[in-house]
Coordinates of C-alpha atoms in Angstrom, one line a residue:
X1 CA 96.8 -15.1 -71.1
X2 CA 98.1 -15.5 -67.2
X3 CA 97.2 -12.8 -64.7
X4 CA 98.3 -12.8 -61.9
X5 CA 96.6 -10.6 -59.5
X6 CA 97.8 -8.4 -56.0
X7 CA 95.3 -6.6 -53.6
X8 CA 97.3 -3.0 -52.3
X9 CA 98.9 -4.1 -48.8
X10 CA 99.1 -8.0 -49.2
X11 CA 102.4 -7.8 -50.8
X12 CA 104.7 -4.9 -50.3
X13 CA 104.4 -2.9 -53.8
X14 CA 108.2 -2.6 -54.3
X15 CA 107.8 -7.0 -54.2
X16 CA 105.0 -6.5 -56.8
X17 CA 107.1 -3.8 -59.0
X18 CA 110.5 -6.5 -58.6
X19 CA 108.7 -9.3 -59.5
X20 CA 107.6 -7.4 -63.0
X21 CA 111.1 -5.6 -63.7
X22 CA 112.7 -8.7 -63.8
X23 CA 110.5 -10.6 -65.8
X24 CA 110.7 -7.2 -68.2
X25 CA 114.4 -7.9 -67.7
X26 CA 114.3 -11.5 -68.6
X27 CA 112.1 -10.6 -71.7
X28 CA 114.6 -7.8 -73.3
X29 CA 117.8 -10.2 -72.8
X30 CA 115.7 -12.7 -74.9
X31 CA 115.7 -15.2 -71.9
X32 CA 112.6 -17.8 -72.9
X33 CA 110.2 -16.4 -70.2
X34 CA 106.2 -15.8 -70.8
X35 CA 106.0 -12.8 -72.4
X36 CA 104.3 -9.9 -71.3
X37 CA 100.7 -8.8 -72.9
X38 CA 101.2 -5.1 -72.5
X39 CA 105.2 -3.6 -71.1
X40 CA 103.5 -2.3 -67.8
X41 CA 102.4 -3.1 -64.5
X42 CA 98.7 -2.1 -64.9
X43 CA 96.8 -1.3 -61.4
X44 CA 93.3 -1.0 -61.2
X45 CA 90.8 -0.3 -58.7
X46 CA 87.2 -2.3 -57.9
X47 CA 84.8 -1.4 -55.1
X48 CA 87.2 0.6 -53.7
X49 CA 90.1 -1.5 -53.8
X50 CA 93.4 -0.7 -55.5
X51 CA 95.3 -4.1 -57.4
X52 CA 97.9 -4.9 -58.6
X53 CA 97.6 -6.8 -62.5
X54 CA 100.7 -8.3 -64.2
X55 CA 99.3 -10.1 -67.6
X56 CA 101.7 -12.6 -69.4
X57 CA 101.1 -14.7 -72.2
X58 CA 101.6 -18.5 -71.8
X59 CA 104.6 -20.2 -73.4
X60 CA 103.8 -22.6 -75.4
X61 CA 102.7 -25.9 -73.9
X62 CA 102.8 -28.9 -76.1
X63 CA 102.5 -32.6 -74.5
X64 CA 106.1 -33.9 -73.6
X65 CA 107.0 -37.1 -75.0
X66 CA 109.3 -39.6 -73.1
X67 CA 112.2 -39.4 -75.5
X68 CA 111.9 -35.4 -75.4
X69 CA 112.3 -35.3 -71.1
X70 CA 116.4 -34.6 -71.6
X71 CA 116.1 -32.0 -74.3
X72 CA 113.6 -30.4 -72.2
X73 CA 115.5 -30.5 -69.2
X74 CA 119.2 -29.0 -71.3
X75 CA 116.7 -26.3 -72.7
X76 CA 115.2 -25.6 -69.1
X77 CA 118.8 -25.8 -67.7
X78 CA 120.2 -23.4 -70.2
X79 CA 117.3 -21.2 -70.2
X80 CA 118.3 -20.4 -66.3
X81 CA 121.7 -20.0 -67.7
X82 CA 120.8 -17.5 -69.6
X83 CA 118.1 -15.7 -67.1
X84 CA 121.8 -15.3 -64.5
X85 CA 124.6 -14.7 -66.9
X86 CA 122.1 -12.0 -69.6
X87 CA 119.8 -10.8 -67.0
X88 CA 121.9 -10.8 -63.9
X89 CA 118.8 -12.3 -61.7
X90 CA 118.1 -15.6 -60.6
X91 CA 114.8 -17.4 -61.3
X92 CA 113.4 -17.1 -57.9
X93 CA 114.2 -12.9 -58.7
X94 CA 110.7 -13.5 -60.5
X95 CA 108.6 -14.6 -58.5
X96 CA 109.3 -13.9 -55.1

């Protein structure tokens, strides 16, 4: 799993909130993006501290060979097809 992790008041919340509705988004449409571990923004607090948790399962990585690089690239390509024309964001909509 990927976590990726915000301290309250580094980004603005409604950034934080974005970043996981569109991924959410991406997900529903069936747009290959890692998929989410649980279908919430968790938030937890430590030592005081409120933050921010947003837990994704990797895609699968396998080693690229040289002869796959172009069906990589048309799948990668059509894959950000698909996040604009089902989701209606844009891949930087993701992560901000």
């Amino acid at each position: 799993a990927f976590l990726k992790v915000w301290r309250d008041g580094e980004v603005p919340s409604q950034d934080i909130t974005s970043e996981f509705l569109n991924l959410k988004s991406a997900q529903d449409e069936g747009v290959p993006v890692a998929s989410l571990v649980v279908p919430e923004l968790l938030k937890s607090h430590f030592n005081g501290t409120k933050y921010f948790i947003l837990a994704t399962h990797y895609i699968d990585e396998d080693k690229l060979l040289p002869d796959d690089v172009l069906p990589f690239a048309s799948a990668l390509v059509a894959a950000v097809d698909d996040l604009n024309s089902k989701a209606g964001i844009l891949h930087c909509d993701i992560k901000p």
